[in-house]
Amino acid sequence: MWCDGSVTPLPPTTDLTELATQLALGAGELIRIHRHDHFAIDTKSTPTDVVTEVDRAVEAHIRAELARQRPDDAVVGEEAGDREGTSGVRWFVDPIDGTVNFVLGLPQYAVSIAAELDGRIVAGCVHNPISGELFHASLGGGAFAGDERLGGPRQVPLARAVVGTGFGYDAGRRARQVAVVAALLPRIGDIRRIGSAALDLCSVAAGRLDAYFEVGLNSWDWSAGVLIASEAGATVSGLRGRPPSGTMTAVAGPGLALELFALLEELNADDV
Ligand code: IPD
Ligand code: CA
C-alpha cells in the first residue's frame, strides 16, 4: 500500500504560513525587548557586513522553536548555517533583515521566514517589529498585511516608476551596482535604498514601491518577500527568462515589468 501511515503527511501550506507568522511574532518581541541593549557587534564577509548578538540570539530562538515543532525539517539561517532535514520542508530564516538599520536605530528592519516544500516556496512571513506590520502569504492564497489583502504596485510608466534597490557588502560590486543605478536613474522616476530587501519586496506588494531589483541576495533575504510580492500580483523575475534567485531578484507591477526588466538586461544589471 502506498500510504500505510508510516509516511509523515506533508503539512498544508497554510499551516506553514501560520507557523512562520507565529515564529516571526515571537522573534519580533525578542528584538523589541533587546533593541536598546549594549549588544556586541561583529563583522562577517567585509567590514561593512555586520551581525549583532541580537541577530544570533533571535535566530537561535527561531531554530529552537522549529526543532521543537518540526524536528524533521531542514533549516537555512543567516547566522547559524544549514541543518539537514528529511520531511521535504526547508525553512529560510533571517532573524534581522536590515541589520545596519537595526544597529543605527532606523526602524526599517524585519524578521523574514519562508518555508519551501519540495523545492517551491509555499509560505512566507515578514514582520517589522517596530511598525508592527506583519506581511504574509501562502502559495496560491494571496498576500496580506495583517488581515488586509495586498494588491501589488500601481500602474505607472517607467519614467515615473519609483524603484527600490540595494547594494552588497563587497566594495568592487558596489562600484558596479552604482554604475547601473547611474544609468537607470535618468530613465525612471526615482530610486529608494531602504536597507531591508525583505521590506522592499513587501513594499512592492503593498504598492509603496513600483519595483525593486538587487543582485547578490541570499535565500533568507528574498524567499519570503518574493512569495509575498508575487501573491500580491507583482511579476517576479531573475531577468533573461530566469526565475528570481540570489543572482538577480527583480520585481515589478505587470504593466511595468516588461519594460523595466528589458532595461535592466540592457544595462547588464545582473552581471555586476
Ligand atoms: C541586507 C539587506 C539590504 C540588502 C543587502 C542584504 P542583512 O540584509 O537586505 O537591504 O541590500 O543585500 O544583505 O545583511 O541586513 O540581513
Ligand atoms: Ca540578517
Tab-separated table of C-alpha atoms and ligand atoms in Angstrom:
chain	number	residue	atom	x	y	z
A	1	MET	CA	0.000	0.000	0.000
A	2	TRP	CA	1.429	3.404	-0.970
A	3	CYS	CA	0.048	5.099	2.148
A	4	ASP	CA	0.206	2.825	5.166
A	5	GLY	CA	0.514	5.542	7.785
A	6	SER	CA	4.281	5.141	8.094
A	7	VAL	CA	4.911	8.258	5.964
A	8	THR	CA	4.557	11.623	7.721
A	9	PRO	CA	1.908	13.563	5.722
A	10	LEU	CA	3.134	16.849	4.285
A	11	PRO	CA	1.607	19.861	6.047
A	12	PRO	CA	-0.906	22.126	4.300
A	13	THR	CA	0.929	25.288	3.283
A	14	THR	CA	-1.369	27.460	5.403
A	15	ASP	CA	-0.061	25.590	8.477
A	16	LEU	CA	3.471	26.504	7.420
A	17	THR	CA	2.432	30.158	6.991
A	18	GLU	CA	0.797	30.115	10.414
A	19	LEU	CA	3.956	28.711	11.965
A	20	ALA	CA	6.143	31.246	10.113
A	21	THR	CA	3.876	34.004	11.446
A	22	GLN	CA	3.970	32.695	14.995
A	23	LEU	CA	7.783	32.417	14.856
A	24	ALA	CA	8.182	35.906	13.364
A	25	LEU	CA	5.953	37.479	16.036
A	26	GLY	CA	7.931	35.750	18.817
A	27	ALA	CA	11.206	36.850	17.238
A	28	GLY	CA	9.893	40.398	16.862
A	29	GLU	CA	9.046	40.501	20.558
A	30	LEU	CA	12.632	39.483	21.409
A	31	ILE	CA	14.033	42.154	19.091
A	32	ARG	CA	11.840	44.846	20.668
A	33	ILE	CA	12.945	43.845	24.170
A	34	HIS	CA	16.667	43.867	23.319
A	35	ARG	CA	16.928	46.658	20.768
A	36	HIS	CA	18.294	49.225	23.226
A	37	ASP	CA	20.743	46.825	24.932
A	38	HIS	CA	24.500	47.334	24.619
A	39	PHE	CA	24.838	44.357	22.279
A	40	ALA	CA	28.111	43.116	20.777
A	41	ILE	CA	28.621	43.797	17.059
A	42	ASP	CA	30.858	41.630	14.822
A	43	THR	CA	31.678	41.812	11.147
A	44	LYS	CA	31.295	38.979	8.609
A	45	SER	CA	32.243	38.987	4.896
A	46	THR	CA	33.566	42.599	4.869
A	47	PRO	CA	33.909	45.393	7.465
A	48	THR	CA	30.501	46.755	6.379
A	49	ASP	CA	28.696	43.399	6.772
A	50	VAL	CA	27.675	43.398	10.435
A	51	VAL	CA	25.976	40.956	12.785
A	52	THR	CA	24.892	41.638	16.359
A	53	GLU	CA	24.411	39.485	19.405
A	54	VAL	CA	20.662	40.102	18.926
A	55	ASP	CA	20.678	38.642	15.359
A	56	ARG	CA	22.331	35.485	16.728
A	57	ALA	CA	20.082	35.143	19.768
A	58	VAL	CA	16.913	35.677	17.718
A	59	GLU	CA	17.955	33.119	15.108
A	60	ALA	CA	18.813	30.614	17.875
A	61	HIS	CA	15.339	31.163	19.337
A	62	ILE	CA	13.611	30.576	15.974
A	63	ARG	CA	15.698	27.457	15.275
A	64	ALA	CA	14.995	26.000	18.722
A	65	GLU	CA	11.260	26.508	18.162
A	66	LEU	CA	11.472	24.902	14.702
A	67	ALA	CA	13.438	21.952	16.109
A	68	ARG	CA	10.750	21.521	18.778
A	69	GLN	CA	7.721	21.843	16.488
A	70	ARG	CA	9.098	20.386	13.231
A	71	PRO	CA	12.219	18.334	14.037
A	72	ASP	CA	12.434	16.703	10.573
A	73	ASP	CA	12.570	19.934	8.570
A	74	ALA	CA	15.717	21.417	7.049
A	75	VAL	CA	16.737	24.957	8.047
A	76	VAL	CA	18.912	27.543	6.301
A	77	GLY	CA	19.627	30.512	8.542
A	78	GLU	CA	21.744	33.597	8.004
A	79	GLU	CA	23.776	33.375	11.182
A	80	ALA	CA	23.928	29.663	12.082
A	81	GLY	CA	24.088	27.920	8.696
A	82	ASP	CA	22.256	24.858	7.400
A	83	ARG	CA	20.525	21.964	9.143
A	84	GLU	CA	19.613	18.934	7.032
A	85	GLY	CA	16.079	17.510	7.130
A	86	THR	CA	14.046	14.568	5.873
A	87	SER	CA	10.479	15.942	5.627
A	88	GLY	CA	10.686	17.796	2.284
A	89	VAL	CA	10.198	21.126	4.082
A	90	ARG	CA	13.057	23.632	4.279
A	91	TRP	CA	12.932	26.917	6.196
A	92	PHE	CA	14.810	30.107	5.305
A	93	VAL	CA	15.382	32.307	8.329
A	94	ASP	CA	16.714	35.850	8.514
A	95	PRO	CA	16.406	36.948	12.152
A	96	ILE	CA	17.007	40.604	11.228
A	97	ASP	CA	16.939	41.699	7.607
A	98	GLY	CA	18.370	45.210	7.700
A	99	THR	CA	20.925	44.713	10.463
A	100	VAL	CA	22.665	48.019	9.671
A	101	ASN	CA	19.347	49.857	10.223
A	102	PHE	CA	18.849	47.885	13.454
A	103	VAL	CA	22.276	48.987	14.728
A	104	LEU	CA	21.550	52.615	13.817
A	105	GLY	CA	18.055	52.572	15.309
A	106	LEU	CA	16.401	53.184	11.923
A	107	PRO	CA	13.010	51.456	12.073
A	108	GLN	CA	13.278	49.644	8.699
A	109	TYR	CA	14.225	46.086	9.549
A	110	ALA	CA	12.318	42.828	9.729
A	111	VAL	CA	12.246	39.160	10.648
A	112	SER	CA	11.915	37.143	7.432
A	113	ILE	CA	10.853	33.487	7.463
A	114	ALA	CA	9.911	31.331	4.468
A	115	ALA	CA	9.111	27.644	4.007
A	116	GLU	CA	9.903	25.656	0.887
A	117	LEU	CA	8.069	22.417	0.162
A	118	ASP	CA	9.706	20.062	-2.336
A	119	GLY	CA	11.691	22.900	-3.867
A	120	ARG	CA	8.929	25.579	-4.070
A	121	ILE	CA	8.488	28.483	-1.665
A	122	VAL	CA	4.977	27.945	-0.315
A	123	ALA	CA	4.823	30.111	2.815
A	124	GLY	CA	6.363	33.390	3.855
A	125	CYS	CA	6.187	35.954	6.610
A	126	VAL	CA	7.986	39.301	7.002
A	127	HIS	CA	7.459	41.172	10.274
A	128	ASN	CA	8.706	44.656	11.133
A	129	PRO	CA	8.790	44.582	14.948
A	130	ILE	CA	8.877	48.369	15.216
A	131	SER	CA	5.933	49.274	12.978
A	132	GLY	CA	4.206	46.028	13.982
A	133	GLU	CA	3.439	45.236	10.320
A	134	LEU	CA	3.047	41.569	9.506
A	135	PHE	CA	3.194	40.593	5.835
A	136	HIS	CA	2.354	37.003	4.962
A	137	ALA	CA	1.464	34.783	2.024
A	138	SER	CA	0.785	31.149	1.152
A	139	LEU	CA	1.312	29.903	-2.396
A	140	GLY	CA	-1.952	30.430	-4.308
A	141	GLY	CA	-3.652	32.097	-1.334
A	142	GLY	CA	-2.840	35.777	-1.884
A	143	ALA	CA	-0.679	38.162	0.145
A	144	PHE	CA	-1.728	40.065	3.237
A	145	ALA	CA	-0.595	42.768	5.653
A	146	GLY	CA	-2.333	41.567	8.805
A	147	ASP	CA	-5.876	40.858	7.541
A	148	GLU	CA	-5.711	43.244	4.594
A	149	ARG	CA	-5.228	41.682	1.179
A	150	LEU	CA	-2.417	43.282	-0.833
A	151	GLY	CA	-2.986	44.309	-4.450
A	152	GLY	CA	0.567	44.968	-5.649
A	153	PRO	CA	2.013	48.089	-7.219
A	154	ARG	CA	0.145	50.882	-9.013
A	155	GLN	CA	0.136	51.175	-12.824
A	156	VAL	CA	2.837	53.669	-13.672
A	157	PRO	CA	5.012	54.357	-16.738
A	158	LEU	CA	8.741	53.618	-16.484
A	159	ALA	CA	9.586	57.332	-16.481
A	160	ARG	CA	7.635	57.777	-13.216
A	161	ALA	CA	8.421	54.473	-11.521
A	162	VAL	CA	9.983	54.629	-8.040
A	163	VAL	CA	12.343	51.668	-7.891
A	164	GLY	CA	13.886	50.172	-4.764
A	165	THR	CA	17.305	48.559	-4.827
A	166	GLY	CA	20.139	47.596	-2.514
A	167	PHE	CA	23.895	47.162	-2.526
A	168	GLY	CA	26.052	44.214	-1.493
A	169	TYR	CA	28.849	44.335	1.060
A	170	ASP	CA	31.764	43.944	-1.381
A	171	ALA	CA	33.286	47.316	-2.395
A	172	GLY	CA	34.027	46.247	-6.003
A	173	ARG	CA	30.487	45.007	-6.554
A	174	ARG	CA	29.095	48.206	-5.033
A	175	ALA	CA	31.016	50.304	-7.559
A	176	ARG	CA	29.465	48.267	-10.407
A	177	GLN	CA	25.982	48.428	-8.837
A	178	VAL	CA	26.218	52.207	-8.603
A	179	ALA	CA	27.166	52.414	-12.308
A	180	VAL	CA	23.921	50.546	-13.128
A	181	VAL	CA	21.919	52.900	-10.894
A	182	ALA	CA	23.597	55.948	-12.524
A	183	ALA	CA	22.448	54.749	-15.960
A	184	LEU	CA	18.986	53.805	-14.695
A	185	LEU	CA	18.115	56.926	-12.695
A	186	PRO	CA	17.612	59.339	-15.637
A	187	ARG	CA	15.142	56.869	-17.194
A	188	ILE	CA	12.892	56.238	-14.174
A	189	GLY	CA	11.008	58.303	-11.597
A	190	ASP	CA	13.364	57.816	-8.654
A	191	ILE	CA	15.407	55.337	-6.613
A	192	ARG	CA	14.973	54.205	-2.991
A	193	ARG	CA	17.571	52.359	-0.875
A	194	ILE	CA	15.642	51.386	2.232
A	195	GLY	CA	18.103	48.847	3.667
A	196	SER	CA	15.998	45.695	4.018
A	197	ALA	CA	15.387	43.561	0.943
A	198	ALA	CA	12.515	41.756	2.683
A	199	LEU	CA	10.729	45.050	3.403
A	200	ASP	CA	11.485	46.328	-0.130
A	201	LEU	CA	9.721	43.286	-1.573
A	202	CYS	CA	6.761	43.736	0.787
A	203	SER	CA	6.655	47.427	-0.169
A	204	VAL	CA	6.159	46.376	-3.814
A	205	ALA	CA	3.392	44.018	-2.644
A	206	ALA	CA	1.766	46.880	-0.726
A	207	GLY	CA	2.085	49.408	-3.598
A	208	ARG	CA	4.600	51.596	-1.743
A	209	LEU	CA	7.322	50.927	-4.318
A	210	ASP	CA	6.671	50.412	-8.028
A	211	ALA	CA	9.508	47.920	-8.451
A	212	TYR	CA	12.635	46.531	-6.820
A	213	PHE	CA	15.785	44.790	-8.006
A	214	GLU	CA	19.022	43.636	-6.407
A	215	VAL	CA	21.862	41.250	-7.182
A	216	GLY	CA	23.626	39.044	-4.667
A	217	LEU	CA	20.841	38.495	-2.132
A	218	ASN	CA	20.814	35.340	-0.050
A	219	SER	CA	17.888	32.911	0.098
A	220	TRP	CA	16.920	34.132	3.581
A	221	ASP	CA	16.713	37.752	2.317
A	222	TRP	CA	14.385	37.159	-0.649
A	223	SER	CA	12.386	33.921	-0.217
A	224	ALA	CA	9.513	35.229	1.917
A	225	GLY	CA	9.356	38.646	0.226
A	226	VAL	CA	9.300	37.256	-3.322
A	227	LEU	CA	6.360	34.987	-2.456
A	228	ILE	CA	4.524	37.925	-0.843
A	229	ALA	CA	5.166	40.198	-3.868
A	230	SER	CA	4.139	37.550	-6.368
A	231	GLU	CA	0.999	36.613	-4.408
A	232	ALA	CA	0.118	40.333	-4.415
A	233	GLY	CA	0.167	40.211	-8.225
A	234	ALA	CA	3.655	41.556	-8.964
A	235	THR	CA	5.782	39.966	-11.678
A	236	VAL	CA	8.916	38.355	-10.250
A	237	SER	CA	11.976	37.522	-12.330
A	238	GLY	CA	15.686	36.789	-12.386
A	239	LEU	CA	15.885	38.530	-15.826
A	240	ARG	CA	16.562	36.841	-19.200
A	241	GLY	CA	13.703	34.392	-18.596
A	242	ARG	CA	15.160	33.067	-15.345
A	243	PRO	CA	13.287	32.768	-12.049
A	244	PRO	CA	14.260	35.141	-9.229
A	245	SER	CA	17.292	33.992	-7.262
A	246	GLY	CA	20.257	35.364	-5.358
A	247	THR	CA	21.858	36.166	-8.725
A	248	MET	CA	19.073	38.627	-9.534
A	249	THR	CA	15.825	39.390	-7.765
A	250	ALA	CA	13.626	41.700	-9.839
A	251	VAL	CA	10.004	42.534	-9.051
A	252	ALA	CA	7.570	44.998	-10.676
A	253	GLY	CA	3.904	45.510	-11.464
A	254	PRO	CA	2.781	43.581	-14.574
A	255	GLY	CA	2.357	46.817	-16.576
A	256	LEU	CA	5.927	47.926	-15.863
A	257	ALA	CA	7.811	44.635	-15.701
A	258	LEU	CA	8.463	44.079	-19.410
A	259	GLU	CA	9.994	47.499	-19.985
A	260	LEU	CA	11.913	47.720	-16.698
A	261	PHE	CA	13.327	44.206	-16.930
A	262	ALA	CA	14.406	44.825	-20.554
A	263	LEU	CA	16.203	47.992	-19.434
A	264	LEU	CA	17.900	46.148	-16.568
A	265	GLU	CA	19.025	43.472	-19.044
A	266	GLU	CA	20.344	46.157	-21.423
A	267	LEU	CA	22.334	47.650	-18.513
A	268	ASN	CA	23.607	44.178	-17.529
A	269	ALA	CA	22.285	44.791	-14.035
A	270	ASP	CA	22.538	41.045	-13.393
A	271	ASP	CA	26.228	40.921	-14.243
A	272	VAL	CA	27.813	43.030	-11.544
B	1	IPD	C1	20.794	43.080	3.683
B	1	IPD	C2	19.584	43.945	3.439
B	1	IPD	C3	19.916	45.028	2.432
B	1	IPD	C4	20.418	44.451	1.135
B	1	IPD	C5	21.617	43.554	1.402
B	1	IPD	C6	21.246	42.466	2.398
B	1	IPD	P1	21.091	41.933	6.088
B	1	IPD	O1	20.473	42.032	4.581
B	1	IPD	O2	18.518	43.178	2.941
B	1	IPD	O3	18.811	45.826	2.112
B	1	IPD	O4	20.783	45.491	0.271
B	1	IPD	O5	21.987	42.978	0.162
B	1	IPD	O6	22.356	41.652	2.641
B	1	IPD	O7	22.578	41.780	5.941
B	1	IPD	O8	20.728	43.189	6.775
B	1	IPD	O9	20.414	40.740	6.633
B	2	CA	CA	20.183	39.495	8.513
